[in-house]
């Protein structure tokens, strides 16, 4: 038996034969062309064909997985039509007189390296997307099928590959594929997201554990722990057959919790919300029966735009989410740009320590022209549902008052234009700095709610850079100091009659559920897939 450890990105257990896919990109030959102009036209024709293929793939994905996941292929089409991308390819063909295949491949590597070098993990994962769309164009140029990996006919199997592109993943035959394991990949990639949507156990990053000679061998994969067992012995096989049955029964029981109240056996109630990054995520929120949205990360509207998103663009996004959620609360965080989320068109200066730098509310207060556009969109959308505004990275009472003054100016402008908005819209703040905890009583007097951002609160309380992998043993979110901060903020909120929740990753940590209930948190906002497991834990709590 061979034991391999990777990174589990989609839960579940699969047991079956391995099928190795040859998905490694082969070297692209560089050739000198006699007619660069004709080669540019050849590239354009291939690009247009690739766009048509992506349109077909988008329609198939929408029909099978919903509009939200289909938006990925809208993004891929935009990548192929991006002026910088196209210009780079055509300039290389013209100036160096090279073949289109080589120009596309070179440009893809250049853009992928640019994405990979960014501090933001979401943008780093886009390196795989630009390679995916470029490989599609190269396949068209080379006369190959553009559909990506084919898993073939035959019995059910586990896919083992060097890597899988999103377009390849979505085309796998789910009636035959039990799960997949890749040598490369990112937990934030669209491939990982699609695996979770498809309900396929998936493991990435096994590195040197990838061995094409394993084709046909039996394997057990655990998409939660990231463990892979090739040719498992009898004891391991029996153990994981039992775990697989338990996991499937657990999923069945969780589905029965839909529609049931989130309360302990003694009647203590907790509101269970979900975190989202874009409007399409609402589908998962509703599918997992979340009671509201506790964190809409509005900065993704900025991260995914080439320029400042307009008021109308933002209004439509917020309106869509509010309408889909009906009466359920939607807490929208104002833009949290800076630190690990860099946006080129903001033209932010390099900072030696961006986590302590010019970010979030600090940008909004010093560039009110940007802030007002977002606030106008939020207020206009507020008449279409139950929206609340949340201010990030607050460290002082004055920051809150300054933000509320700008909000008041925007309200006056809307009234002057006879534009409707919710005049009683809730305004809250994120508690994610020690300063905000220390000033919690004063801050609670200014706002309608607190939402504790445990990722940054842990970073700032323990003086541990959350992006530094060498600090894992020191950046302990279970630290008594962090938990005491959470208690202090909650108690201050309750003293002033406002509610307090958590919107950081810690909210879904089942080891701390009892602690959070004892502290008296009013709300927990987690990823949509964590809603039902957390509801189960709360409903089984004995001492509410």
Coordinates of C-alpha atoms in Angstrom, one line a residue:
X1 CA 0.0 0.0 0.0
X2 CA 1.3 3.5 -0.9
X3 CA 0.1 6.4 1.2
X4 CA 0.1 9.9 -0.4
X5 CA -0.9 13.2 1.3
X6 CA -2.4 16.1 -0.7
X7 CA -4.8 18.9 0.0
X8 CA -8.5 18.0 0.2
X9 CA -10.6 20.6 -1.6
X10 CA -13.9 18.7 -1.9
X11 CA -15.2 16.4 0.8
X12 CA -16.2 12.8 0.5
X13 CA -14.6 9.4 0.0
X14 CA -14.2 7.5 -3.3
X15 CA -13.0 4.0 -3.8
X16 CA -12.2 2.6 -7.2
X17 CA -9.8 2.0 -10.0
X18 CA -7.4 4.8 -11.1
X19 CA -7.5 6.2 -14.6
X20 CA -4.5 8.4 -15.4
X21 CA -5.3 11.4 -17.7
X22 CA -2.5 12.8 -19.9
X23 CA -3.3 16.5 -19.3
X24 CA 0.3 17.8 -19.3
X25 CA 0.8 20.7 -21.8
X26 CA 3.3 19.6 -24.4
X27 CA 6.0 22.0 -25.6
X28 CA 4.8 24.4 -28.2
X29 CA 7.2 24.7 -31.2
X30 CA 8.5 28.1 -32.3
X31 CA 8.5 28.6 -36.0
X32 CA 9.4 31.6 -38.2
X33 CA 6.5 32.6 -40.5
X34 CA 6.8 34.3 -43.8
X35 CA 3.5 36.2 -43.6
X36 CA 2.9 37.7 -40.1
X37 CA -0.2 39.4 -41.2
X38 CA -1.8 36.1 -42.3
X39 CA -0.6 34.5 -39.0
X40 CA -2.4 37.2 -37.1
X41 CA -5.6 36.4 -39.0
X42 CA -5.1 32.8 -38.3
X43 CA -4.9 33.6 -34.6
X44 CA -8.0 35.7 -34.7
X45 CA -10.0 32.9 -36.4
X46 CA -8.8 30.4 -33.8
X47 CA -9.6 32.8 -31.0
X48 CA -13.2 33.3 -32.4
X49 CA -13.6 29.5 -32.6
X50 CA -12.5 29.1 -29.0
X51 CA -15.0 31.8 -27.9
X52 CA -17.8 29.9 -29.7
X53 CA -16.7 26.7 -27.9
X54 CA -16.8 28.5 -24.6
X55 CA -20.3 29.8 -25.3
X56 CA -21.4 26.2 -25.9
X57 CA -19.7 25.1 -22.7
X58 CA -21.3 27.9 -20.8
X59 CA -24.8 26.9 -21.9
X60 CA -24.1 23.3 -20.9
X61 CA -22.7 24.3 -17.5
X62 CA -25.7 26.6 -16.9
X63 CA -28.1 23.8 -17.7
X64 CA -26.3 21.3 -15.4
X65 CA -25.0 23.4 -12.5
X66 CA -26.8 26.8 -12.7
X67 CA -26.0 30.3 -13.9
X68 CA -23.6 31.0 -11.1
X69 CA -21.1 28.4 -12.2
X70 CA -21.6 29.2 -15.9
X71 CA -20.3 32.7 -15.2
X72 CA -16.8 31.2 -15.1
X73 CA -17.0 30.7 -18.9
X74 CA -18.2 34.2 -19.4
X75 CA -15.0 35.3 -17.7
X76 CA -13.0 32.9 -19.9
X77 CA -14.5 34.5 -23.0
X78 CA -13.6 38.0 -21.7
X79 CA -10.0 36.8 -21.2
X80 CA -9.8 35.8 -24.8
X81 CA -11.1 39.2 -25.9
X82 CA -9.0 41.2 -23.4
X83 CA -7.3 43.9 -25.4
X84 CA -4.0 43.6 -23.5
X85 CA -3.9 39.8 -24.1
X86 CA -4.8 40.0 -27.8
X87 CA -2.4 42.9 -28.4
X88 CA 0.5 41.0 -26.7
X89 CA -0.1 38.0 -29.0
X90 CA -0.4 40.0 -32.2
X91 CA 2.6 42.2 -31.4
X92 CA 4.7 39.1 -30.8
X93 CA 3.6 37.5 -34.1
X94 CA 4.3 40.7 -36.0
X95 CA 7.6 41.8 -34.3
X96 CA 9.2 38.4 -34.0
X97 CA 7.6 36.7 -37.0
X98 CA 6.6 33.7 -34.9
X99 CA 3.8 31.3 -35.3
X100 CA 0.5 31.9 -33.6
X101 CA 0.8 28.8 -31.3
X102 CA 4.1 30.1 -29.9
X103 CA 2.8 33.6 -29.4
X104 CA -0.3 32.4 -27.6
X105 CA 1.7 30.1 -25.3
X106 CA 4.3 32.8 -24.5
X107 CA 1.6 35.4 -23.7
X108 CA -0.2 32.9 -21.5
X109 CA 2.9 32.2 -19.5
X110 CA 3.5 35.9 -19.1
X111 CA 0.0 36.6 -17.9
X112 CA 0.0 33.5 -15.7
X113 CA 3.2 34.6 -14.0
X114 CA 1.7 38.1 -13.4
X115 CA -1.4 36.6 -11.7
X116 CA 0.8 34.1 -9.7
X117 CA 2.9 37.0 -8.3
X118 CA -0.1 38.8 -6.9
X119 CA -0.6 38.8 -3.1
X120 CA -4.3 37.9 -3.3
X121 CA -5.0 34.2 -3.4
X122 CA -8.1 34.7 -5.6
X123 CA -6.1 36.4 -8.3
X124 CA -3.2 33.9 -8.0
X125 CA -5.8 31.2 -8.9
X126 CA -6.5 33.0 -12.1
X127 CA -3.2 31.9 -13.5
X128 CA -4.8 28.5 -14.2
X129 CA -7.7 30.1 -16.0
X130 CA -5.5 32.1 -18.5
X131 CA -3.5 28.9 -19.2
X132 CA -6.8 27.0 -19.8
X133 CA -8.2 29.5 -22.3
X134 CA -4.8 29.8 -24.1
X135 CA -4.5 26.0 -24.4
X136 CA -8.0 26.0 -26.0
X137 CA -6.8 28.5 -28.7
X138 CA -3.6 26.4 -29.3
X139 CA -5.7 23.3 -29.6
X140 CA -7.8 25.0 -32.3
X141 CA -4.7 26.2 -34.1
X142 CA -3.3 22.6 -34.0
X143 CA -6.5 21.1 -35.3
X144 CA -7.2 19.3 -32.0
X145 CA -10.5 19.1 -30.2
X146 CA -11.1 22.0 -27.8
X147 CA -13.0 20.1 -25.2
X148 CA -10.1 19.2 -22.9
X149 CA -9.6 16.0 -21.0
X150 CA -11.7 13.0 -21.9
X151 CA -12.3 10.4 -19.2
X152 CA -13.3 7.8 -21.7
X153 CA -15.7 4.9 -21.5
X154 CA -15.8 1.9 -19.1
X155 CA -16.4 1.4 -15.5
X156 CA -16.5 4.0 -12.7
X157 CA -13.0 5.3 -11.8
X158 CA -10.9 7.9 -10.0
X159 CA -9.1 10.3 -12.2
X160 CA -5.4 10.9 -11.6
X161 CA -3.9 13.8 -13.5
X162 CA -1.0 16.3 -13.5
X163 CA -3.6 19.0 -13.4
X164 CA -7.2 19.7 -14.5
X165 CA -8.4 22.9 -16.0
X166 CA -12.0 24.1 -15.2
X167 CA -13.2 23.4 -18.7
X168 CA -11.9 19.9 -18.4
X169 CA -13.4 19.3 -15.0
X170 CA -16.9 20.4 -16.0
X171 CA -16.9 18.0 -19.0
X172 CA -16.0 14.9 -16.9
X173 CA -18.7 12.2 -17.0
X174 CA -20.2 12.3 -13.5
X175 CA -21.8 9.0 -14.1
X176 CA -18.4 7.4 -14.3
X177 CA -16.0 9.7 -12.4
X178 CA -15.9 8.9 -8.6
X179 CA -13.4 11.7 -7.8
X180 CA -10.1 13.1 -8.9
X181 CA -6.6 13.7 -7.6
X182 CA -4.1 16.1 -9.2
X183 CA -0.4 16.8 -8.7
X184 CA -0.9 20.6 -9.0
X185 CA -3.7 23.0 -8.3
X186 CA -5.0 25.6 -5.9
X187 CA -7.7 25.4 -3.3
X188 CA -9.1 28.7 -4.6
X189 CA -9.2 27.6 -8.2
X190 CA -12.3 27.2 -10.3
X191 CA -11.5 23.5 -10.6
X192 CA -11.8 23.1 -6.9
X193 CA -15.0 25.1 -6.8
X194 CA -16.5 23.0 -9.6
X195 CA -15.5 19.8 -7.8
X196 CA -17.5 20.9 -4.7
X197 CA -20.5 21.9 -6.9
X198 CA -20.4 18.5 -8.7
X199 CA -20.2 16.7 -5.3
X200 CA -16.9 15.0 -6.4
X201 CA -14.3 14.1 -3.7
X202 CA -11.2 16.0 -4.9
X203 CA -7.6 16.2 -3.8
X204 CA -4.9 18.5 -5.2
X205 CA -1.2 19.1 -4.7
X206 CA 0.1 15.5 -4.3
X207 CA 3.2 16.7 -6.2
X208 CA 5.7 13.8 -6.7
X209 CA 3.0 11.4 -5.6
X210 CA 1.7 11.6 -9.1
X211 CA 2.7 8.4 -10.9
X212 CA 1.3 7.4 -14.3
X213 CA 2.2 3.8 -13.5
X214 CA -0.7 3.8 -11.0
X215 CA -3.2 3.6 -13.9
X216 CA -5.6 0.7 -13.3
X217 CA -4.6 0.2 -9.6
X218 CA -7.2 0.5 -6.9
X219 CA -7.3 3.6 -4.8
X220 CA -9.1 5.2 -1.8
X221 CA -9.3 9.0 -1.7
X222 CA -10.5 11.1 1.2
X223 CA -11.4 14.6 0.0
X224 CA -11.7 15.9 3.5
X225 CA -8.3 14.9 4.9
X226 CA -6.4 14.9 1.5
X227 CA -5.3 11.3 2.0
X228 CA -4.8 8.9 -1.0
X229 CA -4.2 5.2 -0.6
X230 CA -3.0 3.3 -3.7
X231 CA -3.5 -0.5 -3.5
X232 CA -5.0 -0.2 0.0
X233 CA -4.6 -3.2 2.3
X234 CA -7.7 -5.0 3.6
X235 CA -7.8 -3.1 6.9
X236 CA -7.6 0.3 5.2
X237 CA -10.2 -0.7 2.6
X238 CA -12.6 -1.9 5.2
X239 CA -12.1 1.2 7.3
X240 CA -12.8 3.6 4.5
X241 CA -15.8 1.6 3.2
X242 CA -17.3 2.2 6.6
X243 CA -16.3 5.9 6.6
X244 CA -17.9 6.3 3.1
X245 CA -21.2 4.8 4.3
X246 CA -21.1 7.1 7.4
X247 CA -20.4 10.2 5.3
X248 CA -23.2 9.5 2.9
X249 CA -25.6 8.9 5.8
X250 CA -24.4 12.1 7.4
X251 CA -25.2 14.1 4.2
X252 CA -28.6 12.5 4.1
X253 CA -29.3 13.5 7.7
X254 CA -28.1 17.1 7.1
X255 CA -30.6 17.5 4.3
X256 CA -33.4 16.8 6.8
X257 CA -32.3 19.9 8.8
X258 CA -33.5 22.3 6.1
X259 CA -36.2 24.5 7.4
X260 CA -35.6 23.6 11.0
X261 CA -34.7 26.3 13.5
X262 CA -31.1 26.9 14.5
X263 CA -31.4 26.5 18.3
X264 CA -30.0 24.4 21.0
X265 CA -31.9 21.8 22.9
X266 CA -32.6 24.3 25.7
X267 CA -34.0 26.9 23.2
X268 CA -31.0 29.2 22.7
X269 CA -31.3 30.6 19.2
X270 CA -28.5 31.6 16.9
X271 CA -29.0 33.2 13.5
X272 CA -27.0 31.2 10.9
X273 CA -26.0 33.2 7.9
X274 CA -23.6 32.6 4.9
X275 CA -20.7 34.5 3.4
X276 CA -20.6 35.3 -0.3
X277 CA -18.3 37.0 -2.8
X278 CA -20.6 37.6 -5.8
X279 CA -24.3 37.5 -6.7
X280 CA -24.1 34.1 -8.2
X281 CA -23.2 32.6 -4.8
X282 CA -26.7 33.2 -3.6
X283 CA -27.7 29.9 -5.2
X284 CA -25.6 28.0 -2.8
X285 CA -26.8 30.2 0.1
X286 CA -30.4 29.2 -0.6
X287 CA -29.6 25.6 -1.4
X288 CA -28.0 25.2 2.0
X289 CA -30.9 27.0 3.8
X290 CA -28.9 29.9 5.3
X291 CA -31.1 32.3 7.2
X292 CA -29.4 35.4 5.6
X293 CA -26.1 36.7 4.3
X294 CA -23.8 37.9 7.0
X295 CA -21.0 39.0 4.7
X296 CA -21.1 40.0 1.1
X297 CA -17.5 40.8 0.2
X298 CA -18.2 43.6 -2.2
X299 CA -14.5 44.0 -3.0
X300 CA -14.9 41.2 -5.5
X301 CA -16.9 43.5 -7.7
X302 CA -13.7 45.6 -7.8
X303 CA -11.2 42.8 -8.1
X304 CA -13.0 41.4 -11.1
X305 CA -13.3 44.7 -12.9
X306 CA -10.8 46.4 -15.2
X307 CA -11.8 49.8 -13.8
X308 CA -13.8 51.3 -11.0
X309 CA -17.2 49.6 -11.1
X310 CA -19.9 52.1 -11.8
X311 CA -22.8 53.0 -9.5
X312 CA -25.2 51.2 -11.9
X313 CA -23.1 48.1 -12.1
X314 CA -22.9 47.8 -8.3
X315 CA -26.6 48.7 -7.9
X316 CA -27.6 45.8 -10.1
X317 CA -25.4 43.4 -8.2
X318 CA -26.7 44.4 -4.8
X319 CA -30.3 44.6 -6.0
X320 CA -30.0 41.0 -7.4
X321 CA -28.8 39.6 -4.1
X322 CA -31.4 41.5 -2.1
X323 CA -34.3 40.4 -4.3
X324 CA -33.2 36.7 -4.3
X325 CA -32.9 36.7 -0.5
X326 CA -36.3 38.3 0.0
X327 CA -36.9 39.3 3.7
X328 CA -33.7 37.7 4.8
X329 CA -30.9 40.1 6.0
X330 CA -28.1 40.8 3.5
X331 CA -25.1 42.4 5.2
X332 CA -22.9 44.0 2.6
X333 CA -19.3 45.0 3.6
X334 CA -18.1 48.2 2.0
X335 CA -15.0 47.7 -0.2
X336 CA -12.1 46.1 1.7
X337 CA -9.3 46.8 -0.8
X338 CA -5.7 46.8 0.2
X339 CA -3.5 44.4 2.2
X340 CA -3.7 41.0 0.4
X341 CA -6.4 42.4 -2.0
X342 CA -4.6 44.6 -4.5
X343 CA -6.4 46.3 -7.5
X344 CA -4.2 47.8 -10.1
X345 CA -6.5 50.8 -11.1
X346 CA -6.5 52.0 -7.5
X347 CA -2.8 52.9 -8.0
X348 CA -1.9 52.1 -4.4
X349 CA 1.7 52.7 -3.5
X350 CA 3.9 49.7 -2.4
X351 CA 3.9 49.2 1.3
X352 CA 6.4 47.2 3.3
X353 CA 3.6 46.1 5.7
X354 CA 0.3 46.3 3.8
X355 CA -1.7 44.6 6.5
X356 CA -1.0 47.6 8.7
X357 CA -1.3 50.1 5.8
X358 CA -3.7 51.9 3.5
X359 CA -6.7 49.7 3.2
X360 CA -10.5 49.3 3.7
X361 CA -12.2 52.2 5.5
X362 CA -9.0 54.2 5.3
X363 CA -9.3 54.3 1.5
X364 CA -13.0 55.1 1.7
X365 CA -12.5 58.0 4.1
X366 CA -9.6 59.5 2.1
X367 CA -11.2 58.9 -1.3
X368 CA -14.8 59.7 -0.6
X369 CA -15.6 60.0 -4.3
X370 CA -15.2 56.2 -4.6
X371 CA -17.0 55.5 -1.3
X372 CA -20.0 57.6 -2.3
X373 CA -20.5 55.7 -5.5
X374 CA -20.8 52.5 -3.5
X375 CA -23.0 54.0 -0.8
X376 CA -25.4 55.4 -3.5
X377 CA -25.6 51.9 -5.0
X378 CA -26.2 50.3 -1.7
X379 CA -28.9 52.7 -0.6
X380 CA -30.7 52.5 -3.9
X381 CA -30.7 48.7 -3.7
X382 CA -32.0 48.7 -0.1
X383 CA -35.6 49.2 -1.2
X384 CA -35.5 45.8 -3.0
X385 CA -34.8 43.7 0.1
X386 CA -33.3 43.8 3.6
X387 CA -29.8 45.3 3.3
X388 CA -27.4 46.3 6.0
X389 CA -24.1 48.2 5.5
X390 CA -21.0 47.0 7.3
X391 CA -17.8 49.1 7.6
X392 CA -14.5 47.1 7.8
X393 CA -11.2 47.8 9.6
X394 CA -12.6 50.2 12.2
X395 CA -10.2 51.3 14.9
X396 CA -11.8 54.4 16.3
X397 CA -15.1 56.2 17.0
X398 CA -14.1 59.0 14.7
X399 CA -13.8 56.7 11.7
X400 CA -17.4 55.6 12.3
X401 CA -18.6 59.1 12.6
X402 CA -16.8 60.2 9.5
X403 CA -18.2 57.3 7.5
X404 CA -21.8 58.0 8.8
X405 CA -21.3 61.7 7.8
X406 CA -20.5 60.7 4.2
X407 CA -23.4 58.3 4.3
X408 CA -25.7 61.1 5.5
X409 CA -24.5 63.3 2.6
X410 CA -25.4 60.5 0.1
X411 CA -28.8 60.1 1.7
X412 CA -29.4 63.9 1.3
X413 CA -28.4 63.7 -2.3
X414 CA -30.8 60.8 -2.9
X415 CA -33.6 62.7 -1.2
X416 CA -32.9 65.7 -3.3
X417 CA -33.2 63.6 -6.4
X418 CA -36.4 61.9 -5.1
X419 CA -34.7 58.5 -5.2
X420 CA -36.1 56.0 -2.7
X421 CA -34.0 54.1 -0.2
X422 CA -34.5 52.5 3.2
X423 CA -34.2 55.3 5.7
X424 CA -33.8 52.9 8.6
X425 CA -31.0 50.8 7.0
X426 CA -28.8 49.2 9.6
X427 CA -25.1 50.3 9.8
X428 CA -22.6 48.0 11.6
X429 CA -18.9 47.6 11.8
X430 CA -16.4 44.8 11.7
X431 CA -14.5 44.1 14.9
X432 CA -11.1 42.9 13.6
X433 CA -8.6 45.0 15.5
X434 CA -7.7 45.1 19.2
X435 CA -8.4 48.8 19.1
X436 CA -12.1 48.2 18.2
X437 CA -12.4 45.6 21.0
X438 CA -11.0 48.0 23.5
X439 CA -13.3 50.8 22.3
X440 CA -16.3 48.4 21.9
X441 CA -18.5 50.2 24.4
X442 CA -18.1 53.5 22.7
X443 CA -18.4 52.0 19.2
X444 CA -21.6 50.1 20.1
X445 CA -23.2 53.4 20.9
X446 CA -22.7 54.5 17.3
X447 CA -23.8 51.5 15.3
X448 CA -26.5 48.8 14.9
X449 CA -24.4 45.7 15.1
X450 CA -20.9 44.2 15.4
X451 CA -19.6 41.4 13.2
X452 CA -16.3 39.9 14.3
X453 CA -13.7 39.2 11.5
X454 CA -11.8 36.5 13.2
X455 CA -9.1 36.2 10.5
X456 CA -7.7 39.7 11.0
X457 CA -8.5 39.8 14.7
X458 CA -6.3 36.8 15.1
X459 CA -3.6 38.3 13.0
X460 CA -3.6 41.7 14.9
X461 CA -4.1 40.2 18.4
X462 CA -1.2 37.7 18.0
X463 CA 1.0 39.9 15.8
X464 CA 1.2 37.1 13.3
X465 CA 1.0 37.8 9.5
X466 CA -1.8 35.6 8.2
X467 CA -0.1 35.3 4.8
X468 CA 3.1 33.9 6.3
X469 CA 3.1 30.1 6.2
X470 CA 6.0 29.9 8.7
X471 CA 3.8 31.3 11.5
X472 CA 1.2 28.5 11.4
X473 CA 2.1 27.2 14.9
X474 CA 1.9 30.7 16.4
X475 CA -1.2 32.1 14.6
X476 CA -3.6 30.0 16.7
X477 CA -7.2 31.2 16.3
X478 CA -8.1 29.1 19.4
X479 CA -5.8 31.3 21.5
X480 CA -7.3 32.4 24.8
X481 CA -6.4 35.9 23.8
X482 CA -8.5 35.8 20.7
X483 CA -11.4 34.1 22.4
X484 CA -11.3 36.7 25.2
X485 CA -11.4 39.5 22.5
X486 CA -14.5 37.9 21.0
X487 CA -16.2 37.7 24.5
X488 CA -15.3 41.3 25.3
X489 CA -16.8 42.6 22.0
X490 CA -20.0 40.5 22.4
X491 CA -20.6 41.6 26.0
X492 CA -20.1 45.3 25.0
X493 CA -22.6 44.9 22.1
X494 CA -25.2 43.4 24.5
X495 CA -24.6 46.1 27.1
X496 CA -25.7 48.6 24.4
X497 CA -28.6 46.5 23.0
X498 CA -27.1 45.6 19.6
X499 CA -26.4 42.2 18.2
X500 CA -23.0 40.7 17.6
X501 CA -21.9 37.9 15.2
X502 CA -18.9 36.3 13.6
X503 CA -18.2 36.4 9.9
X504 CA -14.7 34.9 9.9
X505 CA -13.7 31.4 9.2
X506 CA -13.7 30.6 12.9
X507 CA -17.4 30.7 12.9
X508 CA -17.6 27.3 11.2
X509 CA -15.1 25.7 13.5
X510 CA -17.1 23.0 15.2
X511 CA -14.6 22.7 18.0
X512 CA -15.6 26.2 19.1
X513 CA -19.4 26.0 18.6
X514 CA -20.0 25.3 22.3
X515 CA -17.7 28.2 23.3
X516 CA -19.5 30.6 21.0
X517 CA -22.8 29.6 22.4
X518 CA -21.6 30.1 25.9
X519 CA -20.2 33.5 25.0
X520 CA -23.7 34.4 23.7
X521 CA -23.0 35.3 20.0
X522 CA -26.2 36.2 18.2
X523 CA -25.1 35.2 14.7
X524 CA -22.6 33.1 12.9
X525 CA -21.9 33.6 9.2
X526 CA -20.0 30.9 7.4
X527 CA -19.5 29.4 3.9
X528 CA -22.7 28.1 2.5
X529 CA -21.6 24.4 2.7
X530 CA -20.9 24.9 6.4
X531 CA -24.4 26.0 7.3
X532 CA -26.1 22.6 7.7
X533 CA -23.2 20.9 9.7
X534 CA -23.1 24.0 12.0
X535 CA -26.9 23.8 12.4
X536 CA -26.5 20.2 13.4
X537 CA -23.9 21.0 16.0
X538 CA -26.0 23.8 17.5
X539 CA -29.2 21.7 17.6
X540 CA -27.2 19.0 19.5
X541 CA -25.8 21.4 22.0
X542 CA -26.8 20.3 25.5
X543 CA -26.2 23.4 27.7
X544 CA -27.6 26.4 25.8

